[in-house]
XYZ file of C-alpha atoms in Angstrom:
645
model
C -23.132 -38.532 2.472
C -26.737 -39.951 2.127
C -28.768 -37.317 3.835
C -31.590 -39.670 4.488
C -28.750 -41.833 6.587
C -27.159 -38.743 8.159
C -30.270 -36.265 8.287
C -28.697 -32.200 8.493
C -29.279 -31.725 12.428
C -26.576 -34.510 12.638
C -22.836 -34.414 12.211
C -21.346 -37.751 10.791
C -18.173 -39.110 11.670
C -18.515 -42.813 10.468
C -20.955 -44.466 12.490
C -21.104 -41.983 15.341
C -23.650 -39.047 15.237
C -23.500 -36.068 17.570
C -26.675 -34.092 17.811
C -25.731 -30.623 17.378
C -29.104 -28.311 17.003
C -32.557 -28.938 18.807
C -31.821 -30.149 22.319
C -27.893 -29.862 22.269
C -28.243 -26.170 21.012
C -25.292 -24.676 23.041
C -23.377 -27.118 21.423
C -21.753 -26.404 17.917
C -20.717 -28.648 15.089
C -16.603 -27.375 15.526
C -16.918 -27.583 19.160
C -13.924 -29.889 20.502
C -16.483 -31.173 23.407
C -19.516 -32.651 22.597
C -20.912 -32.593 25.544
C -20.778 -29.683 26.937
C -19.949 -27.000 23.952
C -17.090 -24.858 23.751
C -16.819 -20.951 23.223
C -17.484 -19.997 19.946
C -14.323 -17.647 19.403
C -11.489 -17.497 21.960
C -12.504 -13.348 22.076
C -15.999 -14.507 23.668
C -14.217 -16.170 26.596
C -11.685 -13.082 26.977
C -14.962 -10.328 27.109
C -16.744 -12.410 29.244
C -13.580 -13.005 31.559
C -12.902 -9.099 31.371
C -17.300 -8.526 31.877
C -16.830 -10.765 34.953
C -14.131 -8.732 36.694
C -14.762 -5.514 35.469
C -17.662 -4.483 37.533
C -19.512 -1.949 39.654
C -16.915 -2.052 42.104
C -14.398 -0.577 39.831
C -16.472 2.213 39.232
C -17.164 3.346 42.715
C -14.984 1.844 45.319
C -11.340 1.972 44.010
C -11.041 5.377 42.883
C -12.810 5.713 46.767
C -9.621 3.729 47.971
C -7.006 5.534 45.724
C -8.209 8.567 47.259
C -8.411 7.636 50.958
C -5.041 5.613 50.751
C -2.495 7.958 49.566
C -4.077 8.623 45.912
C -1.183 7.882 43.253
C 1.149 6.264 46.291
C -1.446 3.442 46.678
C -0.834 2.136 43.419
C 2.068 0.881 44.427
C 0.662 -1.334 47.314
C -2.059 -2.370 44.489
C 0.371 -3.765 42.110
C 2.403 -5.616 44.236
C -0.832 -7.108 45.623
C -1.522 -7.763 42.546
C 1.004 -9.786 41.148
C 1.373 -11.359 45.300
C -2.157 -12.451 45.455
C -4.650 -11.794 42.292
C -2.650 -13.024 39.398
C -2.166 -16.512 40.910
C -5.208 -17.034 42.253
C -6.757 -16.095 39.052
C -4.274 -18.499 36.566
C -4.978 -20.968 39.205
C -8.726 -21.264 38.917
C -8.714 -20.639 35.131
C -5.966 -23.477 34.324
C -8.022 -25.601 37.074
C -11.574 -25.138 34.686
C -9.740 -25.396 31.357
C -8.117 -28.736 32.417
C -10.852 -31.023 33.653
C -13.940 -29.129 31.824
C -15.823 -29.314 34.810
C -17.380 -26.286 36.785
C -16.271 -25.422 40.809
C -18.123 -28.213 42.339
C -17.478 -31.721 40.068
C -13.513 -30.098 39.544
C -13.610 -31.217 42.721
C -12.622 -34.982 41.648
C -9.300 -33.400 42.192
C -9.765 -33.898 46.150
C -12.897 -35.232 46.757
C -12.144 -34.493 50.952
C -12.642 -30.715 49.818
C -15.759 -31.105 47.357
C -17.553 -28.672 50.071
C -15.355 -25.921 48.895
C -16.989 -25.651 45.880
C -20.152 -25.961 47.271
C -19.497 -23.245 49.336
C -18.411 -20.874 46.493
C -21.583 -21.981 44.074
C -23.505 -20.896 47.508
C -22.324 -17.689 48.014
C -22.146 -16.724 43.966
C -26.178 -17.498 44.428
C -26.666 -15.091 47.382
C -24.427 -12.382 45.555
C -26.484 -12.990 42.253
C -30.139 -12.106 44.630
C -28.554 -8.558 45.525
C -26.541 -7.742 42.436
C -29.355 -7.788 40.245
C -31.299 -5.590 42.899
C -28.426 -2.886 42.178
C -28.686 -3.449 38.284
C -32.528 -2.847 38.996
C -31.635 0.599 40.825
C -29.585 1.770 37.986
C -32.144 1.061 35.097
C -34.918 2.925 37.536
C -32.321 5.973 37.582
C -31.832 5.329 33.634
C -35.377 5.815 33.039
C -36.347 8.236 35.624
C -32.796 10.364 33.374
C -35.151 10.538 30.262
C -36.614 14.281 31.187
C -35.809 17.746 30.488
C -34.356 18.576 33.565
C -33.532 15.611 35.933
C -35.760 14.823 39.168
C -33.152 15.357 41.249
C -31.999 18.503 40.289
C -33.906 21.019 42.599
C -35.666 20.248 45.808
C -38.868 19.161 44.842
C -42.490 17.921 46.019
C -40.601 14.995 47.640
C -38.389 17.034 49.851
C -38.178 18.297 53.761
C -37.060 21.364 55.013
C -33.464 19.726 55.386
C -33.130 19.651 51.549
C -30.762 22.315 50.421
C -27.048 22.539 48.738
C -25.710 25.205 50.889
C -25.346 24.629 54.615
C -28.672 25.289 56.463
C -29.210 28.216 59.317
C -30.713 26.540 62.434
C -29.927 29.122 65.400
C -28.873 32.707 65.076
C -29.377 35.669 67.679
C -31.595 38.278 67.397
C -32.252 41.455 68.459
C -35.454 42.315 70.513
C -37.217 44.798 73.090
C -33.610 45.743 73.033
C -32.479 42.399 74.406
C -30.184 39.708 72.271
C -31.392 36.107 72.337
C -30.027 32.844 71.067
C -33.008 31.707 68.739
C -34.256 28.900 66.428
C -34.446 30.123 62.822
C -37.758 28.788 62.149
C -39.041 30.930 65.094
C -36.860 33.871 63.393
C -39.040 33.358 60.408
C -42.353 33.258 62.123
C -42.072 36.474 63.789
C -40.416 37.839 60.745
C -37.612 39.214 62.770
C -33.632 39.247 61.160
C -31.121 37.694 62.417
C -27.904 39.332 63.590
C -24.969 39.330 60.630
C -22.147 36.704 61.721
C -24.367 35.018 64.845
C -25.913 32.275 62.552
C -25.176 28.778 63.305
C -25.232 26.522 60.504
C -25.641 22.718 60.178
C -25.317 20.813 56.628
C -28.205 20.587 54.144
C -29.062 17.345 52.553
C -28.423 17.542 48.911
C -31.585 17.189 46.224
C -30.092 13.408 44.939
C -29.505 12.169 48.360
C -33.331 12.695 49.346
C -34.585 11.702 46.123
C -32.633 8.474 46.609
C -33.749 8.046 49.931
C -37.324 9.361 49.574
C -38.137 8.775 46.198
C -35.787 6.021 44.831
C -35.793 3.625 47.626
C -38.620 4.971 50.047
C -36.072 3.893 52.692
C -37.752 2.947 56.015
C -36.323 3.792 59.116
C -34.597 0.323 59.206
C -34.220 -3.696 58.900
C -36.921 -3.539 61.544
C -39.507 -1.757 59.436
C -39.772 -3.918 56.356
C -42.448 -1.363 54.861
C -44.408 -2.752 51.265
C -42.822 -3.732 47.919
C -41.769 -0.839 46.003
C -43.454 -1.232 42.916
C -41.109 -0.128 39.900
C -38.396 -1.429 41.684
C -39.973 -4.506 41.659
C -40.824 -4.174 38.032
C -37.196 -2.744 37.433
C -35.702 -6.258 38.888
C -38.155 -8.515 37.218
C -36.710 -6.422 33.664
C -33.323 -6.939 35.275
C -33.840 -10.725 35.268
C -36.137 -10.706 31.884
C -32.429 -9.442 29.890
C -30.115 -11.800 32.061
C -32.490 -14.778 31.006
C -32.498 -13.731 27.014
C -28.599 -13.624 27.238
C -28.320 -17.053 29.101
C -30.809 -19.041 27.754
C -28.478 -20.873 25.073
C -25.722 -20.332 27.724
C -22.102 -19.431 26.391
C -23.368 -19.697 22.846
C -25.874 -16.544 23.578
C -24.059 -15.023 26.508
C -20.907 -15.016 24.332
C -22.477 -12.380 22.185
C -24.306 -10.522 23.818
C -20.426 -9.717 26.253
C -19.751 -7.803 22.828
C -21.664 -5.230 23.674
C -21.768 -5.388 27.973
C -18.081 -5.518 28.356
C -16.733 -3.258 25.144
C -19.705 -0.061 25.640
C -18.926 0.501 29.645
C -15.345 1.479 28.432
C -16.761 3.879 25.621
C -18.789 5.877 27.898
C -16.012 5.845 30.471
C -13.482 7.557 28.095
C -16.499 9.646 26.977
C -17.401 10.896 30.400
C -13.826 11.682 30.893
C -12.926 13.751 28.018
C -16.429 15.582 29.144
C -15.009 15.607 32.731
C -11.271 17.069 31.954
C -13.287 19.934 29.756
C -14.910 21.428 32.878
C -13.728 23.925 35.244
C -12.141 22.630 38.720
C -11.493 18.808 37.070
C -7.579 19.141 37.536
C -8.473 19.647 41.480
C -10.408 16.553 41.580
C -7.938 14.681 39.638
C -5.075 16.240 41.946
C -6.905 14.700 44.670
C -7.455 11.132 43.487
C -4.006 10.496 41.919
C -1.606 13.692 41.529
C 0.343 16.304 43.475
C -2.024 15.268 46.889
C -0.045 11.491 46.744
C 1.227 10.740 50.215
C 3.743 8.173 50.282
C 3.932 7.721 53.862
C 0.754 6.042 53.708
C 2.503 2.762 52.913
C 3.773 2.896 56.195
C 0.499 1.666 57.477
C -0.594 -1.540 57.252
C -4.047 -0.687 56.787
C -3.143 0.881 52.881
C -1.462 -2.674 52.613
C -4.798 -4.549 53.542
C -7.376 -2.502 51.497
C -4.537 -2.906 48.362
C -4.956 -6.630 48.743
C -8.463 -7.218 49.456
C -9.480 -4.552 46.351
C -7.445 -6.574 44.317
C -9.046 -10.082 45.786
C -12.571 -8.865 44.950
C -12.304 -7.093 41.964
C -10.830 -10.068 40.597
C -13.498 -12.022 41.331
C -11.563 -15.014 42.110
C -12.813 -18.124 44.346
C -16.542 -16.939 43.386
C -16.634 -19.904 41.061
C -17.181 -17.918 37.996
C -13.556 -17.915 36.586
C -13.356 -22.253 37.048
C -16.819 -21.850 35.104
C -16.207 -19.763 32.539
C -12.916 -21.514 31.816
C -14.335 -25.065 31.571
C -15.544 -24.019 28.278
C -12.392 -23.544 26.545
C -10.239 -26.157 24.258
C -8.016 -27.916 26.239
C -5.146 -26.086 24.475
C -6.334 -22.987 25.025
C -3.627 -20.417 26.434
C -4.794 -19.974 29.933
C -1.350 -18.324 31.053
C -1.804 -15.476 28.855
C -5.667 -14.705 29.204
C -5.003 -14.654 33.149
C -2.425 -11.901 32.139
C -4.603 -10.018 29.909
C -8.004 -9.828 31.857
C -6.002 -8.931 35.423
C -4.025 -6.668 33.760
C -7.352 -5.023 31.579
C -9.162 -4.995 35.114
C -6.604 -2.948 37.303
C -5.951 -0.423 34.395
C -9.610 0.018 34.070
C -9.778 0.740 37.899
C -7.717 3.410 37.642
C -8.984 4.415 34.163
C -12.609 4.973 35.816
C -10.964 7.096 38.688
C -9.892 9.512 36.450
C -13.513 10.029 34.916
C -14.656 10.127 38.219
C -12.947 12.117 39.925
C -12.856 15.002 37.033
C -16.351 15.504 37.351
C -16.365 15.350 41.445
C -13.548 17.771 41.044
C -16.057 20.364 38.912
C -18.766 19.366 41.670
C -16.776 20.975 44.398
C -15.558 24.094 42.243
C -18.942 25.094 42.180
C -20.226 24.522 45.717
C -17.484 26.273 46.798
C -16.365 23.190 48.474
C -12.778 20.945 49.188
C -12.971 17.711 47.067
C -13.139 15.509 50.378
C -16.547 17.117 51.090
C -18.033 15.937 48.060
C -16.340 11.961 47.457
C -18.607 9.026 48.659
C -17.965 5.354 48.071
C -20.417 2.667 47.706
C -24.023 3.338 46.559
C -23.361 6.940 47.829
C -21.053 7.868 44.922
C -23.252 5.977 42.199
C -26.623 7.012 43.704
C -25.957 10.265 45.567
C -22.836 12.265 44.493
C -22.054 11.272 40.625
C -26.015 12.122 40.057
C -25.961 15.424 41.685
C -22.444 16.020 39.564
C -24.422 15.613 37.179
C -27.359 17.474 37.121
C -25.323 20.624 37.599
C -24.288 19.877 34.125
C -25.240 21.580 31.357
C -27.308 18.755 29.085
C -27.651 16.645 32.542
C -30.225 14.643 31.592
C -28.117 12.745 28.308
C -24.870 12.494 30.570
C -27.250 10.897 33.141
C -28.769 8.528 30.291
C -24.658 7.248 29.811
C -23.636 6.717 33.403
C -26.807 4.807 34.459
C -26.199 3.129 31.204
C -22.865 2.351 31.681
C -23.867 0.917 35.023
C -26.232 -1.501 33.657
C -24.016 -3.260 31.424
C -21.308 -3.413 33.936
C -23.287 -4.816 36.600
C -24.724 -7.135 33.271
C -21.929 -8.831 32.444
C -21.177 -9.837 36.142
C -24.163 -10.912 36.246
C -23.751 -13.346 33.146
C -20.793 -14.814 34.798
C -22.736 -15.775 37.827
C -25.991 -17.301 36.905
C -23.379 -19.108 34.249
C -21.711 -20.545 37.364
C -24.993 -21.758 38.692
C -26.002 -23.244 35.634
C -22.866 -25.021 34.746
C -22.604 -26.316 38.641
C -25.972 -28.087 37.337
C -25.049 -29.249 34.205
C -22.093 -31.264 35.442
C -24.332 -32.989 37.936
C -27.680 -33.509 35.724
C -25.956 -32.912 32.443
C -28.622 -35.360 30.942
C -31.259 -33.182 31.832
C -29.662 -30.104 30.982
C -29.166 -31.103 27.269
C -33.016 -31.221 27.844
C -33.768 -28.576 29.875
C -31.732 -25.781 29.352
C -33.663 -23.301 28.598
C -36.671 -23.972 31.424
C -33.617 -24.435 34.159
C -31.695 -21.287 33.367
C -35.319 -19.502 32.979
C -36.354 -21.438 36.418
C -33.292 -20.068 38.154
C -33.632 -16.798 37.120
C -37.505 -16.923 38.242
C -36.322 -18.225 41.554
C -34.031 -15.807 42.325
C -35.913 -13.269 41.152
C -38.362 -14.344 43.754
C -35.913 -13.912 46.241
C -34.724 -10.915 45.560
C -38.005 -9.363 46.396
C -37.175 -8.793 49.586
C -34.648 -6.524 48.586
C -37.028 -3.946 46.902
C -39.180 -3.531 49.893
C -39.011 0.156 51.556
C -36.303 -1.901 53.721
C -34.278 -3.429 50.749
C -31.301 -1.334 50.785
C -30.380 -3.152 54.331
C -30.786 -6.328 53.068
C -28.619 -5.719 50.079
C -26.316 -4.160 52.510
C -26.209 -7.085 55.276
C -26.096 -9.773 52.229
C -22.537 -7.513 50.666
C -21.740 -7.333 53.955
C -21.598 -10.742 55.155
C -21.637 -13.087 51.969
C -19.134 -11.336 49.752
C -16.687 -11.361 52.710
C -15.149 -14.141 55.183
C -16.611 -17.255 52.911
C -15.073 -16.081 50.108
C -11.728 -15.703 51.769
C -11.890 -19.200 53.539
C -12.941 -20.865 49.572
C -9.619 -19.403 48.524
C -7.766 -20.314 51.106
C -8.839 -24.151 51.090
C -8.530 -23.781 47.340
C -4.916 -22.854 47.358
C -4.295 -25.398 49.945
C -6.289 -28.290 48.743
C -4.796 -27.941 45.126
C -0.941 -26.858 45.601
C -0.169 -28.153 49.132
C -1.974 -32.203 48.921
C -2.764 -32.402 45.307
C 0.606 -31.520 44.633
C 1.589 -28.027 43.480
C 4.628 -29.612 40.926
C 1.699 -31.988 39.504
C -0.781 -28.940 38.889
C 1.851 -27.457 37.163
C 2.382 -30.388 35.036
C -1.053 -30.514 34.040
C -0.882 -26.995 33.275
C 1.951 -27.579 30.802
C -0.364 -30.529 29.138
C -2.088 -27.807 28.136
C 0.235 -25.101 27.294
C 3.370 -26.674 26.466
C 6.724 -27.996 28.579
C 8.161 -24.443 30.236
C 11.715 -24.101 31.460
C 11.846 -24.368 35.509
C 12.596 -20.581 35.326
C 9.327 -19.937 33.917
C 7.305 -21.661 37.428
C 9.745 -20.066 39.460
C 7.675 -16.865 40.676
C 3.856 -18.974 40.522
C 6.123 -21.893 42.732
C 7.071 -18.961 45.365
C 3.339 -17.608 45.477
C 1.339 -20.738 45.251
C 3.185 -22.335 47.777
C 3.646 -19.806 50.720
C 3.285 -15.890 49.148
C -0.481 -15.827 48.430
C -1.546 -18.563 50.942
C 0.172 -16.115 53.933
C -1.042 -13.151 52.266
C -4.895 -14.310 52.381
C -4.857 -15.690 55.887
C -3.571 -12.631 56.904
C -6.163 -10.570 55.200
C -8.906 -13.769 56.899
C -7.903 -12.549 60.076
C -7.237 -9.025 60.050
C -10.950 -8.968 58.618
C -11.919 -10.736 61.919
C -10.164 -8.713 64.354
C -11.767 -5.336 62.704
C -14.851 -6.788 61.864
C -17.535 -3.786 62.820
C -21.374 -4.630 63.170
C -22.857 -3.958 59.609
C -25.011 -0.501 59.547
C -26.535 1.572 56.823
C -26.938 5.175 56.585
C -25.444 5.569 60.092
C -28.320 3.439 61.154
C -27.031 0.023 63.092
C -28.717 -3.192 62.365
C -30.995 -5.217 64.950
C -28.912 -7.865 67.005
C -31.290 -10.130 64.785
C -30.169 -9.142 61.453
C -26.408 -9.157 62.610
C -27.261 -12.944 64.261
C -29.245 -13.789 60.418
C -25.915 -12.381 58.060
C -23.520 -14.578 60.614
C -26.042 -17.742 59.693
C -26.348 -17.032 55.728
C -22.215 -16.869 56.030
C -22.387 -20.457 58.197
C -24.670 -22.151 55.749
C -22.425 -21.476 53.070
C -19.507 -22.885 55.043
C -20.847 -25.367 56.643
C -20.695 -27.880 53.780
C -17.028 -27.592 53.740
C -16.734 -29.678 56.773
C -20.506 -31.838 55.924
C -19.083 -32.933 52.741
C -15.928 -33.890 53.872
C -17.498 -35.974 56.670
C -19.667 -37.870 53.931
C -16.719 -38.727 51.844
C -14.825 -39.811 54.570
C -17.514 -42.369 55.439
C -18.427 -42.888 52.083
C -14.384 -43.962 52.040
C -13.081 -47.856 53.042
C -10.559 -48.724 55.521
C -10.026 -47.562 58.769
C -10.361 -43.861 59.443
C -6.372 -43.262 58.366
C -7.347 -45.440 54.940
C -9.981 -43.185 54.431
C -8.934 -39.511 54.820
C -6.056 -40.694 52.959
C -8.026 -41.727 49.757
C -9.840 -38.683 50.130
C -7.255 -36.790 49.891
C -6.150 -38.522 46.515
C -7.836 -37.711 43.193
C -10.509 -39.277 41.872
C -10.056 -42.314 39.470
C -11.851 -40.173 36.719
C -9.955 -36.679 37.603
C -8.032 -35.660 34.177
C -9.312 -33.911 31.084
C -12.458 -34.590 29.725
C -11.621 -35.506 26.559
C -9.610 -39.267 26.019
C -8.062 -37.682 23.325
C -6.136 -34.696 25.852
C -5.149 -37.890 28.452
C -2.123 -38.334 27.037
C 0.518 -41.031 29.189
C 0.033 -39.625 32.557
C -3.891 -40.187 32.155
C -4.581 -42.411 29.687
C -5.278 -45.654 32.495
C -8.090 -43.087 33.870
C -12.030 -43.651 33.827
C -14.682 -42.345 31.412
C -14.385 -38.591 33.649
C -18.200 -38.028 32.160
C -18.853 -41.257 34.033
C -19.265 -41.254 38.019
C -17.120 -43.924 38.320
C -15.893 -45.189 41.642
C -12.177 -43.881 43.215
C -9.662 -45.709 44.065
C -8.166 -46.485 47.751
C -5.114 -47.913 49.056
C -5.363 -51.460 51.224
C -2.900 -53.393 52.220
C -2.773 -57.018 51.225
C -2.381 -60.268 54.080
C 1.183 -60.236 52.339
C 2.116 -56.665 53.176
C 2.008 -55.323 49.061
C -0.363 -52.321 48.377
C -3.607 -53.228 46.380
C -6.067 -51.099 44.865
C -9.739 -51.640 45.770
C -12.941 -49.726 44.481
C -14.911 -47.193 47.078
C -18.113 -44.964 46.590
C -18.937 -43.337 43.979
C -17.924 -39.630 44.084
């Protein structure tokens, strides 16, 4: 073809000319949409699907749960809960994405009444994104503070109070004097350099060397929310860095983040099996193992409902469905795409890698208490205690601590990296379906903008009183809205869109199925997994526990400020339902009712894909008006044009 008619940033099909390079960048010239670009192999999507659920929680809080639940016993309550409640959800929200190419908040042309849902999930993906960076910042800080001959946190050191010690502290004892016996402190004992009596000392437990460096040196954690303190300085600089790398990775969106997941998602599972071979090599690893999965199993455990409950919301979470992420991600794929059998593969590649990382975990923690002379109980922590406190002073006790420090902190990064992907992603596609002529602009400067913003944000959460905030945010955000997002989302889709029409979109995509096939996703979708998450909604309410930190409670304030982030992510559930309801014609029955129906441009994105049971639909990259049932002067049902959605 005549170059000078069809220059080489162009590709020519006839008359029509797509621009594929300069400002439509994240678009490529085999990309089946034009508009918004397509993942570049099918093995991006699946590493940044497995990056997205694989993350730090995996690491730290279900080998935590195995433990405390009945160790191997309560992987039995997981995999039911798994197959009751994650899978579904999870080939729900990816088929959802992959159908209409449209991210959580415009796939809402499905039922415009419950647009506020995804609202409410881009919301709380944004707060999540302001702390979950913070912890990516505190694991490159430990990463670089790792490159030293002996770690920082190995002996008590200039940093450290009287309290700091690995063997359990003498406070009292009795001692002997003027022929009298008296019940003593030690640090008077010391002063008069008297001895105290063998078998009268009273002990009390030291703090170890990594807990005050986190606390002291780490953090500088003030004495609470109250006491916001100053910036810390290299966290600060840690989080800006934090940002800097999620930026590079995003700023072409799937076309650059799609690489980069090569590394994030594959290396966390190298140093994983590395750190357990290490692990199984070192004296007192088969206790710690025995403890988290083996002979210390106790199947009466699933005799309490509580087991049942932490099965099912582990499995919720790590999933990371109704976040908005997995819609996102998804909306990128070719409409043909198999979305049954990725849902399979990245659910079943995230509970194996649960378990995988308790093992590695729990071999060194098992070492840890062989030489402190301690049970295995006494030295497991969940949360930021096991990644911050425990695994670090595991360790240091380690011959070569420093390089096996270098690989877990490491190996932290890129999990909480790829996570991290998937959420700005979210963000970013939420704008592009609203302002997608700006974004084939402006991609770059947005995705750099939002990442600047929230960067700004996050500030807050380096202060000497960040670790509160990040802890009310987890606390409050990642909780209840989440729950009530997937519980609308399960309704809103299944029970008034129509469960049996989902599913034959679905098969527009996949292929016809025999009824036996939908048989098991009809029974969950339809009462299973909707039950099963209202239950977990309200047994979450009735043991809801004000938040604290470090045994410290938080101010009524700060417990009154997490209850109104969680309400201003809700809130637009009901807001935006209100304004399409007035937005609506007809009297108020007329209106919910045509709310409740889908958009006249709901379908796939492509005309192409509409087949016979869409191909009367409108332009769906137009924001073209929906339709509403009237009733005629001679009784017949019309069709008349509304808002615009």
């Amino acid at each position: 073809m005549d170059k000078l008619k069809c220059p080489s940033f162009f590709k020519c099909r006839g008359k029509e000319k797509v621009t594929v390079s300069s400002e439509n960048f994240h678009v490529g010239e085999n990309d089946e949409n034009q508009d918004r670009g397509n993942w570049s192999k099918k093995s991006d999507y699946l590493l940044s699907m497995v990056g997205y659920a694989v993350g730090l929680g995996n690491v730290w809080r279900f080998p935590y749960l195995t433990y405390n639940n009945g160790g191997g016993a309560f992987l039995i309550p997981y995999a039911i809960m798994l197959a009751l409640a994650g899978l579904p959800l999870f080939f729900l929200e990816c088929s959802l994405g992959q159908f209409a190419s449209l991210g959580p908040v415009s796939v809402w042309k499905i039922l415009p009444l419950f647009q506020g849902v995804g609202i409410t999930m881009v919301l709380i993906s944004i707060f999540v994104t302001i702390y979950y960076n913070v912890i990516i910042a505190y694991s490159l800080y430990y990463l670089f503070a790792s490159f030293q001959s002996e770690l920082p946190w190995k002996t008590c050191s200039y940093w450290a109070d009287q309290n700091c010690s690995r063997s359990p502290i003498v406070t009292h004892c009795n001692v002997s004097t003027i022929g009298v016996i008296i019940h003593v402190n030690k640090s008077w004992v010391d002063a008069n350099n008297l001895t105290c009596i063998n078998g009268s000392e009273v002990y009390q437990p030291g703090q170890l060397p990594s807990e005050q460096y986190w606390n002291k040196v780490a953090l500088q954690r003030s004495s609470g929310l109250d006491e916001t303190g100053e910036i810390v300085w290299y966290l600060a600089l840690c989080l800006l860095l934090a940002w800097l790398i999620v930026g590079a990775a995003l700023f072409k969106g799937i076309k650059s983040s799609g690489k980069v997941v090569y590394f994030t998602a594959i290396f966390p599972y190298l140093v994983l099996l590395i750190l357990l071979i290490r692990g199984a090599t070192l004296e007192g690893a088969s206790k710690g193992i025995s403890y988290y999965i083996g002979a210390q199993s106790n199947f009466t455990k699933l005799m309490e409902a509580e087991v049942w409950k932490d099965a099912a919301t582990q499995i919720f979470y790590s999933l990371s469905v109704a976040w908005g992420g997995l819609v996102a991600l998804s909306s990128y794929n070719k409409f043909n795409n198999n979305c049954y059998s990725d849902a399979i593969v990245v659910c079943l590649t995230n509970c194996l890698t649960s378990v995988f990382a308790g093992f590695a975990i729990f071999s060194i923690l098992g070492h840890m208490a062989h030489i402190s002379g301690q049970e295995v109980s006494q030295v497991v922590k969940s949360g930021f205690d096991l990644a911050f406190i425990a695994y670090p002073e595991a360790l240091a006790q380690l011959p070569g601590g420093p390089f096996w420090s270098i690989l877990f902190f490491f190996m932290l990064l890129t999990l909480g990296l790829d996570s991290q992907f998937a959420s700005i992603e979210t963000i970013t596609t939420t704008i592009q379906d609203l302002f997608p002529k700006v974004m084939k602009k402006m991609r770059v400067p947005i995705t750099l903008g939002c990442c600047l913003v929230l960067f700004l944000l996050g500030l807050v959460c380096v202060t000497q009183a960040g670790i509160y905030w990040v802890n009310l945010i987890d606390h409050f955000c990642a909780g209840w809205g989440i729950l009530i997002a997937a519980i609308l989302e399960i309704v809103g889709v299944i029970w008034i869109y129509g469960g049996n029409r989902f599913i034959k979109d679905i098969e527009m995509m996949i292929g016809a199925k025999r009824w036996i096939f939908w048989l098991w996703w009809r029974a969950c979708w339809f009462a299973i997994t909707p039950v099963l998450l209202i239950a977990i909604f309200i047994w979450s309410l009735v043991k809801f526990d004000r938040p604290d930190y470090g045994k410290i409670p938080y101010p009524d304030w700060g417990v009154a400020l997490g209850w109104c982030m969680i309400i201003f992510c809700i809130i637009w559930i009901p807001i935006m339902a209100i304004i399409k309801i007035i937005q609506a014609k007809g009297n108020i029955f007329q209106r919910i009712v045509s709310c409740c129906r889908p958009a006249s441009n709901w379908g796939p994105y492509l005309e192409r894909h509409r087949g016979e049971r869409y191909k009367d639909m409108a332009d769906p990259k137009k924001e073209t008006d929906h339709e509403i049932p009237t009733i005629s002067g001679s009784g017949k049902p019309e069709t008349r044009i509304s808002s615009n959605f």
